[in-house]
CSV table of C-alpha atoms in Angstrom, one decimal:
chain,number,residue,atom,x,y,z
A,5,MET,CA,9.6,23.1,-14.3
A,6,PRO,CA,9.5,19.8,-15.9
A,7,ILE,CA,7.2,17.7,-14.7
A,8,LEU,CA,8.2,15.3,-12.5
A,9,ARG,CA,10.3,16.8,-11.6
A,10,ALA,CA,8.4,19.0,-9.3
A,11,LEU,CA,6.5,16.1,-8.3
A,12,LEU,CA,6.6,17.4,-5.2
A,13,ALA,CA,7.8,20.6,-4.3
A,14,ALA,CA,8.7,21.5,-1.9
A,15,PRO,CA,5.9,23.0,1.0
A,16,LEU,CA,4.9,26.8,0.4
A,17,VAL,CA,5.4,28.0,3.8
A,18,LEU,CA,9.3,25.7,5.5
A,19,THR,CA,9.2,28.4,8.2
A,20,LEU,CA,6.3,27.4,10.0
A,21,LEU,CA,4.7,28.2,14.3
A,22,THR,CA,4.0,26.7,16.9
A,23,VAL,CA,0.3,24.3,16.1
A,24,GLY,CA,-2.0,27.2,16.2
A,25,SER,CA,-5.9,25.7,17.2
A,26,ALA,CA,-8.6,25.5,15.1
A,27,ASN,CA,-12.6,26.7,16.0
A,28,LEU,CA,-15.0,25.8,13.4
A,29,PRO,CA,-16.6,28.5,11.8
A,30,SER,CA,-20.1,29.8,13.1
A,31,GLU,CA,-20.9,29.7,8.9
A,32,PRO,CA,-20.1,29.0,5.6
A,33,HIS,CA,-17.0,30.3,3.9
A,34,LEU,CA,-18.3,28.8,0.2
A,35,PRO,CA,-18.6,32.2,-1.4
A,36,ALA,CA,-15.2,33.4,-0.7
A,37,ALA,CA,-13.5,30.2,-1.0
A,38,SER,CA,-15.3,30.0,-4.6
A,39,SER,CA,-13.8,33.4,-5.6
A,40,SER,CA,-11.0,32.1,-5.1
A,41,LEU,CA,-11.4,29.1,-7.5
A,42,SER,CA,-12.7,31.2,-9.7
A,43,ARG,CA,-8.9,32.9,-9.9
A,44,LEU,CA,-7.4,29.3,-9.9
A,45,VAL,CA,-9.1,29.3,-13.2
A,46,VAL,CA,-8.6,33.0,-14.9
A,47,GLU,CA,-5.6,34.1,-13.8
A,48,GLY,CA,-4.3,30.7,-16.0
A,49,PRO,CA,-2.7,27.7,-14.0
A,50,ALA,CA,-5.1,25.1,-15.0
A,51,PRO,CA,-8.1,25.4,-16.7
A,52,ALA,CA,-10.4,24.3,-13.8
A,53,ALA,CA,-10.6,23.4,-10.7
A,54,ALA,CA,-13.2,22.1,-7.9
A,55,LEU,CA,-13.1,21.6,-4.3
A,56,LEU,CA,-14.9,19.7,-2.0
A,57,ALA,CA,-14.4,20.9,1.8
A,58,HIS,CA,-16.3,19.0,4.7
A,59,GLU,CA,-17.5,20.5,8.3
A,60,GLY,CA,-18.3,18.6,11.7
A,61,ALA,CA,-17.9,14.8,12.5
A,62,PRO,CA,-18.8,11.7,9.8
A,63,GLY,CA,-21.9,12.6,8.3
A,64,GLY,CA,-21.4,16.3,8.6
A,65,VAL,CA,-21.8,19.3,6.4
A,66,GLU,CA,-20.2,18.7,2.7
A,67,ARG,CA,-20.0,21.2,0.3
A,68,TYR,CA,-18.7,21.4,-3.7
A,69,GLU,CA,-17.6,23.9,-5.2
A,70,SER,CA,-16.3,24.1,-8.9
A,71,ALA,CA,-14.9,27.0,-11.0
A,72,GLY,CA,-13.8,25.9,-15.5
A,73,ALA,CA,-15.7,23.5,-17.4
A,74,GLY,CA,-15.3,19.5,-18.2
A,75,ILE,CA,-13.7,18.5,-14.3
A,76,GLY,CA,-16.6,17.1,-12.1
A,77,ALA,CA,-17.2,16.7,-8.2
A,78,ASP,CA,-16.7,11.5,-7.9
A,79,ASP,CA,-14.0,12.5,-10.4
A,80,ARG,CA,-11.0,10.3,-9.8
A,81,PHE,CA,-7.2,11.7,-10.3
A,82,ARG,CA,-3.9,11.9,-9.9
A,83,ALA,CA,-2.6,13.3,-6.2
A,84,GLY,CA,0.6,13.3,-6.0
A,85,SER,CA,3.0,13.3,-3.3
A,86,ILE,CA,-0.2,13.2,-1.2
A,87,THR,CA,0.9,9.5,-1.5
A,88,LYS,CA,3.5,10.3,1.3
A,89,THR,CA,1.0,11.2,4.5
A,90,PHE,CA,-0.7,7.3,3.6
A,91,VAL,CA,3.3,6.3,3.2
A,92,ALA,CA,4.1,7.7,7.0
A,93,VAL,CA,1.0,6.2,8.6
A,94,VAL,CA,1.5,2.7,7.1
A,95,VAL,CA,5.5,3.1,8.6
A,96,LEU,CA,3.9,4.2,12.3
A,97,GLN,CA,1.7,1.0,12.1
A,98,LEU,CA,4.6,-1.3,11.3
A,99,ALA,CA,7.0,0.9,14.1
A,100,ARG,CA,3.5,-0.2,16.7
A,101,GLU,CA,3.1,-3.5,16.2
A,102,GLY,CA,7.2,-4.4,16.0
A,103,ALA,CA,7.9,-4.7,12.9
A,104,LEU,CA,10.9,-2.2,12.5
A,105,ARG,CA,11.5,1.1,15.1
A,106,LEU,CA,12.3,4.9,13.8
A,107,GLU,CA,15.1,5.0,14.7
A,108,ASP,CA,16.8,1.7,12.8
A,109,SER,CA,18.9,2.6,9.7
A,110,VAL,CA,18.0,1.9,5.6
A,111,GLU,CA,21.0,-0.1,5.9
A,112,ASP,CA,19.7,-2.1,8.8
A,113,HIS,CA,16.5,-3.3,6.5
A,114,LEU,CA,18.3,-2.2,2.5
A,115,PRO,CA,22.6,-3.1,3.3
A,116,GLY,CA,24.5,-2.4,0.3
A,117,LEU,CA,21.7,0.5,-1.4
A,118,VAL,CA,22.9,3.8,0.3
A,119,HIS,CA,26.5,4.1,-0.6
A,120,GLY,CA,28.5,6.3,-2.3
A,121,ARG,CA,29.1,9.9,-2.3
A,122,GLY,CA,29.4,10.6,1.5
A,123,ARG,CA,26.0,9.2,2.0
A,124,ASP,CA,26.4,5.1,4.6
A,125,GLY,CA,23.0,4.0,4.5
A,126,SER,CA,24.2,2.9,8.3
A,127,ALA,CA,24.2,6.4,9.7
A,128,ILE,CA,21.0,7.2,8.2
A,129,THR,CA,17.6,6.6,9.8
A,130,LEU,CA,13.7,5.3,9.3
A,131,ARG,CA,12.7,8.9,11.1
A,132,ALA,CA,15.4,11.4,8.9
A,133,LEU,CA,13.4,9.3,5.6
A,134,LEU,CA,10.3,10.3,7.2
A,135,THR,CA,11.4,13.8,7.9
A,136,HIS,CA,13.0,14.6,4.9
A,137,THR,CA,16.3,15.2,6.9
A,138,SER,CA,18.6,12.6,5.2
A,139,GLY,CA,20.3,14.2,2.9
A,140,LEU,CA,19.8,12.9,0.3
A,141,SER,CA,19.3,14.0,-3.4
A,142,ASP,CA,15.8,14.1,-5.4
A,143,TYR,CA,16.5,11.1,-7.9
A,144,THR,CA,13.9,13.0,-9.8
A,145,ALA,CA,16.3,15.6,-10.6
A,146,ALA,CA,18.8,12.3,-12.1
A,147,LEU,CA,16.4,12.7,-14.8
A,148,PRO,CA,16.9,14.1,-18.4
A,149,ALA,CA,14.8,17.1,-18.8
A,150,SER,CA,13.8,14.9,-22.0
A,151,ASP,CA,12.8,12.3,-20.7
A,152,PRO,CA,9.3,11.7,-22.3
A,153,VAL,CA,8.1,10.5,-18.6
A,154,PHE,CA,8.6,14.7,-17.8
A,155,THR,CA,5.8,14.8,-20.2
A,156,GLY,CA,3.3,12.2,-19.2
A,157,THR,CA,3.6,10.0,-22.4
A,158,ALA,CA,6.2,8.0,-21.8
A,159,GLY,CA,5.3,5.0,-24.5
A,160,PRO,CA,7.0,1.6,-24.3
A,161,SER,CA,10.2,2.5,-25.3
A,162,ALA,CA,10.6,4.0,-21.4
A,163,GLY,CA,11.2,1.9,-19.3
A,164,PRO,CA,9.8,1.7,-16.2
A,165,LEU,CA,12.4,3.6,-13.4
A,166,THR,CA,12.4,0.9,-10.4
A,167,PRO,CA,12.5,1.8,-6.9
A,168,THR,CA,16.3,1.1,-6.4
A,169,ALA,CA,17.6,2.6,-9.9
A,170,ALA,CA,15.6,5.1,-8.9
A,171,VAL,CA,17.6,5.3,-4.9
A,172,ARG,CA,21.2,4.3,-7.4
A,173,ALA,CA,20.4,7.5,-9.5
A,174,ALA,CA,20.4,9.7,-6.6
A,175,VAL,CA,22.7,8.3,-4.2
A,176,ALA,CA,25.1,8.5,-7.5
A,177,ARG,CA,24.2,12.2,-7.0
A,178,PRO,CA,25.7,14.5,-4.1
A,179,PRO,CA,23.9,15.2,-1.3
A,180,VAL,CA,21.3,17.9,-0.9
A,181,ALA,CA,21.7,19.1,2.2
A,182,ALA,CA,24.1,18.1,5.5
A,183,TYR,CA,22.2,15.5,7.2
A,184,GLY,CA,19.4,16.6,10.1
A,185,SER,CA,18.4,19.2,8.0
A,186,TYR,CA,15.6,19.4,5.9
A,187,ALA,CA,15.5,19.5,2.6
A,188,TYR,CA,12.4,17.7,1.2
A,189,SER,CA,12.8,14.7,-1.4
A,190,ASN,CA,11.7,11.9,-3.0
A,191,THR,CA,13.8,9.6,-2.9
A,192,ASN,CA,13.0,9.4,0.7
A,193,TYR,CA,9.6,8.1,0.0
A,194,VAL,CA,10.7,5.8,-2.1
A,195,LEU,CA,13.7,3.9,-0.1
A,196,LEU,CA,10.0,3.5,2.9
A,197,GLY,CA,8.5,1.5,0.2
A,198,LEU,CA,11.1,-0.7,-0.2
A,199,VAL,CA,11.1,-0.7,4.0
A,200,VAL,CA,7.8,-1.7,3.6
A,201,GLN,CA,8.5,-4.6,1.4
A,202,ARG,CA,11.2,-6.4,3.1
A,203,VAL,CA,10.1,-6.3,6.8
A,204,THR,CA,6.3,-7.8,5.3
A,205,GLY,CA,6.5,-9.2,3.4
A,206,ARG,CA,4.3,-7.4,0.3
A,207,PRO,CA,4.7,-4.3,-1.9
A,208,TYR,CA,3.7,-1.1,0.6
A,209,ALA,CA,0.5,-0.3,-2.1
A,210,ALA,CA,-0.7,-3.5,-0.6
A,211,GLU,CA,0.2,-2.3,3.0
A,212,ILE,CA,-1.3,0.9,2.1
A,213,ARG,CA,-4.8,-0.7,0.6
A,214,HIS,CA,-5.4,-2.9,4.4
A,215,ARG,CA,-4.3,-1.0,6.2
A,216,VAL,CA,-5.6,2.7,5.0
A,217,LEU,CA,-8.5,1.9,1.9
A,218,LEU,CA,-10.1,-0.6,3.1
A,219,PRO,CA,-11.0,0.1,6.8
A,220,LEU,CA,-12.0,3.6,5.7
A,221,ARG,CA,-13.7,2.6,2.6
A,222,LEU,CA,-12.0,5.1,-0.6
A,223,THR,CA,-13.6,3.2,-3.1
A,224,GLY,CA,-12.3,5.8,-5.0
A,225,THR,CA,-8.8,5.8,-4.0
A,226,SER,CA,-5.9,3.3,-6.0
A,227,LEU,CA,-2.2,2.5,-6.2
A,228,PRO,CA,-2.1,1.7,-10.0
A,229,GLY,CA,0.8,-0.1,-10.5
A,230,SER,CA,2.1,0.3,-13.9
A,231,ASP,CA,-2.0,1.3,-15.6
A,232,SER,CA,-1.3,4.2,-17.0
A,233,ALA,CA,-4.8,5.0,-16.7
A,234,LEU,CA,-7.6,6.8,-14.8
A,235,PRO,CA,-10.4,4.5,-13.4
A,236,SER,CA,-13.2,5.9,-14.5
A,237,PRO,CA,-15.5,8.8,-14.1
A,238,HIS,CA,-11.9,11.3,-14.3
A,239,SER,CA,-11.3,14.5,-16.5
A,240,ARG,CA,-8.7,15.1,-19.0
A,241,GLY,CA,-4.5,16.9,-17.5
A,242,TYR,CA,-3.2,18.5,-19.1
A,243,HIS,CA,0.6,20.0,-19.3
A,244,ARG,CA,0.8,23.9,-20.0
A,245,SER,CA,3.6,24.0,-22.3
A,246,PRO,CA,6.3,26.2,-20.9
A,247,VAL,CA,7.4,27.7,-24.5
A,248,ASP,CA,4.2,28.7,-26.5
A,249,GLY,CA,1.7,28.3,-23.1
A,250,ARG,CA,-0.4,25.8,-24.9
A,251,LEU,CA,-2.6,22.9,-23.4
A,252,ARG,CA,-1.3,19.9,-24.3
A,253,GLU,CA,-3.5,16.6,-22.5
A,254,VAL,CA,-1.0,14.5,-20.7
A,255,THR,CA,-4.1,12.1,-18.8
A,256,ALA,CA,-2.0,8.7,-19.2
A,257,VAL,CA,1.5,8.7,-17.2
A,258,ASP,CA,2.6,5.8,-16.4
A,259,PRO,CA,2.8,5.8,-13.2
A,260,ARG,CA,6.1,4.1,-11.4
A,261,ILE,CA,7.7,7.3,-11.8
A,262,ALA,CA,6.9,8.0,-9.3
A,263,GLY,CA,6.0,4.8,-6.4
A,264,ALA,CA,5.8,5.4,-3.3
A,265,SER,CA,6.2,9.0,-3.6
A,266,GLY,CA,3.3,9.9,-5.7
A,267,GLU,CA,1.6,7.3,-7.0
A,268,LEU,CA,-1.8,7.4,-5.5
A,269,ILE,CA,-5.1,7.9,-7.5
A,270,SER,CA,-8.2,9.4,-5.2
A,271,THR,CA,-10.9,11.6,-5.6
A,272,LEU,CA,-11.7,15.0,-3.8
A,273,ARG,CA,-13.8,13.3,-1.0
A,274,ASP,CA,-11.2,10.8,-0.4
A,275,LEU,CA,-9.7,12.6,0.3
A,276,ASP,CA,-11.4,15.2,2.3
A,277,ARG,CA,-12.2,11.3,4.7
A,278,PHE,CA,-9.0,10.0,5.0
A,279,TYR,CA,-7.0,12.9,6.5
A,280,ALA,CA,-10.0,14.1,8.6
A,281,ALA,CA,-9.9,10.0,10.5
A,282,LEU,CA,-6.1,10.4,10.6
A,283,LEU,CA,-6.8,14.0,12.5
A,284,GLY,CA,-9.2,12.2,14.6
A,285,GLY,CA,-7.3,9.0,15.8
A,286,ARG,CA,-8.7,6.5,13.9
A,287,LEU,CA,-6.2,5.0,11.9
A,288,LEU,CA,-3.2,6.2,15.1
A,289,ALA,CA,-3.3,6.1,19.0
A,290,PRO,CA,-2.8,9.3,20.3
A,291,ALA,CA,1.5,9.5,20.7
A,292,GLU,CA,2.2,7.8,17.1
A,293,LEU,CA,-0.6,11.1,16.3
A,294,ALA,CA,1.6,13.1,18.2
A,295,VAL,CA,4.7,11.8,16.2
A,296,LEU,CA,3.9,12.4,12.7
A,297,LEU,CA,2.1,15.7,13.9
A,298,ASP,CA,6.2,16.8,15.2
A,299,THR,CA,8.0,19.2,12.9
A,300,ARG,CA,11.0,19.8,15.1
A,301,THR,CA,13.1,17.5,13.8
A,302,ALA,CA,12.6,19.7,10.1
A,303,GLY,CA,12.6,23.0,12.0
A,304,GLY,CA,8.8,23.5,11.6
A,305,ALA,CA,8.8,22.5,8.3
A,306,TYR,CA,7.5,19.5,8.2
A,307,GLY,CA,6.4,15.9,9.8
A,308,MET,CA,6.5,12.7,8.5
A,309,GLY,CA,4.5,12.8,5.8
A,310,ILE,CA,2.5,15.9,6.1
A,311,TYR,CA,3.3,20.0,7.3
A,312,PRO,CA,1.9,22.3,9.0
A,313,GLN,CA,0.5,25.4,7.1
A,314,ARG,CA,-0.2,28.5,9.1
A,315,LEU,CA,-2.9,31.6,7.7
A,316,PRO,CA,-3.1,35.3,8.8
A,317,CYS,CA,-6.0,35.0,11.0
A,318,GLY,CA,-3.5,32.1,13.5
A,319,THR,CA,-5.4,28.9,12.6
A,320,THR,CA,-2.5,26.3,11.4
A,321,VAL,CA,-3.7,23.5,9.4
A,322,TRP,CA,-2.5,20.1,8.5
A,323,GLY,CA,-2.3,18.3,5.1
A,324,HIS,CA,-0.1,17.8,1.9
A,325,ASN,CA,-0.8,19.2,-1.2
A,326,GLY,CA,0.5,16.7,-4.8
A,327,LEU,CA,2.3,17.8,-8.8
A,328,ILE,CA,2.4,15.2,-11.4
A,329,ALA,CA,2.4,14.9,-14.5
A,330,GLY,CA,-2.6,16.7,-15.7
A,331,SER,CA,-2.8,17.4,-11.9
A,332,TYR,CA,-2.0,18.9,-8.9
A,333,ALA,CA,-4.5,18.5,-5.9
A,334,ARG,CA,-3.4,20.0,-1.8
A,335,THR,CA,-6.1,18.7,1.6
A,336,ALA,CA,-5.7,21.2,4.5
A,337,ALA,CA,-7.9,20.2,7.4
A,338,THR,CA,-8.1,22.1,11.3
A,339,ARG,CA,-5.9,19.3,13.9
A,340,ASP,CA,-8.9,17.7,15.0
A,341,GLY,CA,-9.9,16.4,11.7
A,342,ARG,CA,-13.4,17.9,11.5
A,343,HIS,CA,-12.5,20.8,9.5
A,344,VAL,CA,-11.5,19.6,5.5
A,345,LEU,CA,-11.1,20.6,2.3
A,346,THR,CA,-10.0,19.0,-1.1
A,347,PHE,CA,-9.4,20.8,-3.8
A,348,ARG,CA,-7.7,20.5,-7.3
A,349,LEU,CA,-6.3,21.8,-11.2
A,350,ASN,CA,-6.8,19.9,-13.5
A,351,ALA,CA,-3.1,20.6,-14.9
A,352,ASP,CA,0.3,20.6,-13.4
A,353,ALA,CA,0.7,24.1,-12.0
A,354,ARG,CA,1.0,25.0,-9.0
A,355,PRO,CA,-1.6,28.1,-7.5
A,356,GLY,CA,0.2,30.9,-7.0
A,357,THR,CA,1.7,30.8,-3.2
A,358,ASP,CA,-1.1,33.8,-2.6
A,359,LEU,CA,-3.1,32.2,-3.9
A,360,GLU,CA,-3.1,29.6,-2.8
A,361,ALA,CA,-2.6,31.0,1.4
A,362,GLY,CA,-6.8,33.0,-0.2
A,363,LEU,CA,-7.9,29.4,-1.1
A,364,LEU,CA,-7.9,28.1,2.6
A,365,ALA,CA,-7.9,31.5,5.0
A,366,ALA,CA,-10.9,32.0,3.1
A,367,GLU,CA,-12.2,28.1,4.0
A,368,PHE,CA,-10.9,28.0,7.7
A,369,CYS,CA,-10.7,31.7,9.0
A,370,PRO,CA,-13.2,33.0,10.5
A,371,PRO,CA,-14.7,36.1,8.6
A,372,ALA,CA,-13.9,39.0,10.0
A,373,ARG,CA,-17.0,40.7,12.4
A,374,SER,CA,-17.7,44.3,11.6
A,375,GLU,CA,-18.0,47.0,14.9
A,376,GLY,CA,-20.1,46.2,17.2
A,377,GLY,CA,-21.6,42.9,15.7
C-alpha cells in the first residue's frame, strides 16, 4: 500500500456502540501493555515502538515503555492524521466565536472550488467535512503510486501539492459515497484548513499554534510547513518494502503533501497532554465538546476529528491514529481525559487489529480478578 495514500487509514473499528464509562484502573497495567508493545516489534511491523501512559489529573502518574532499539521517550515524530483532532478543535472554537457555522456550505467560504463529478460545494456543509460524510474522494487516491511522495523522498523535481490542487484532484474523481454516508477522506480536512485560513486571514497552522499549542505549552509539537526535517531529538523513520521486506529510511519527508490532513509533528507526552486537556474540557465548552464527540452523523464511526473504540471489557476510549511515511501513532483516552495512552512505531506500518486492540485493552481494561478476590 502506498505510504501516504494511507495517510490515515479508516479508523480500526467502524461500527461502534454507545459511549461507555471508564473508571481509572486500581493498579498499573504496564506489564501487560509492555508485552503487547514488544509483540509489535517481534512480529515485524516496525524496528521499534514506544508508549507513554498518563493516569490522574495533571501531574499524575506517567509510565513509559519501549521495545526495540533507537527510539526515545522525548522523540519528535510525525503524527499523521492525529492532526485532524487539532483542526476540528480550531473549527469548533471559530464556530463559538461566530466566525463560521457548522451548517455553512463549502461554497460559502471557498466559492467555486468544489464543483463537478456530481459534487457541488453549495450542498456540502462544514459539518459533513468534519464528520467525513461529504462523499468526496480522497485526494491521495488520485496520486500515482510512482509519485516520490509515497516513498518519503520527494525531491526538488517533485513540486509540492498545494491544498487547492489536492482538492481539485479529488473533485475530478467520482464520489466515494453518497452525501451523508461515512467515508473517510483526507480531502475533507484539507478543505477545512482552507476554510480556517479564509475566515481568519491566517494559515490553519498559525491558528493551531495560537489556540492549542501555546495555551497548553505543547513545546514538542509543530506544524512544519515545507520543512522536511524532524526537529531534534528524533529517531529514524522507516518504510518496509512490500516486495522484499527490507527496511529503508524515510525520515525526511516533504509534509506539504499532508497539510491540514496530517502534517503534525509531536511527542508522546504532548499528545497525551493534548487529549487529556481536550476531553477534560480545557479547549472546548461542554456543549462544544459534546458536538465533537457526537458520532450519530457518521453512524457511530466518527465524531469530529476523533473516534471511539469500544474495548472487549466494555470501556470506550476516544482518540485518533496517524499513518504517514516513517511513522504510525495512536492516542486513546477515557472520556474524562484522566487516563490517556499514546504509542508509536518508527515505521509506516499499521499493527494488526488484534495487536492494537490488545495493547489498548491491556492499558484500559481492569485486570481480571480471581474467584473470591
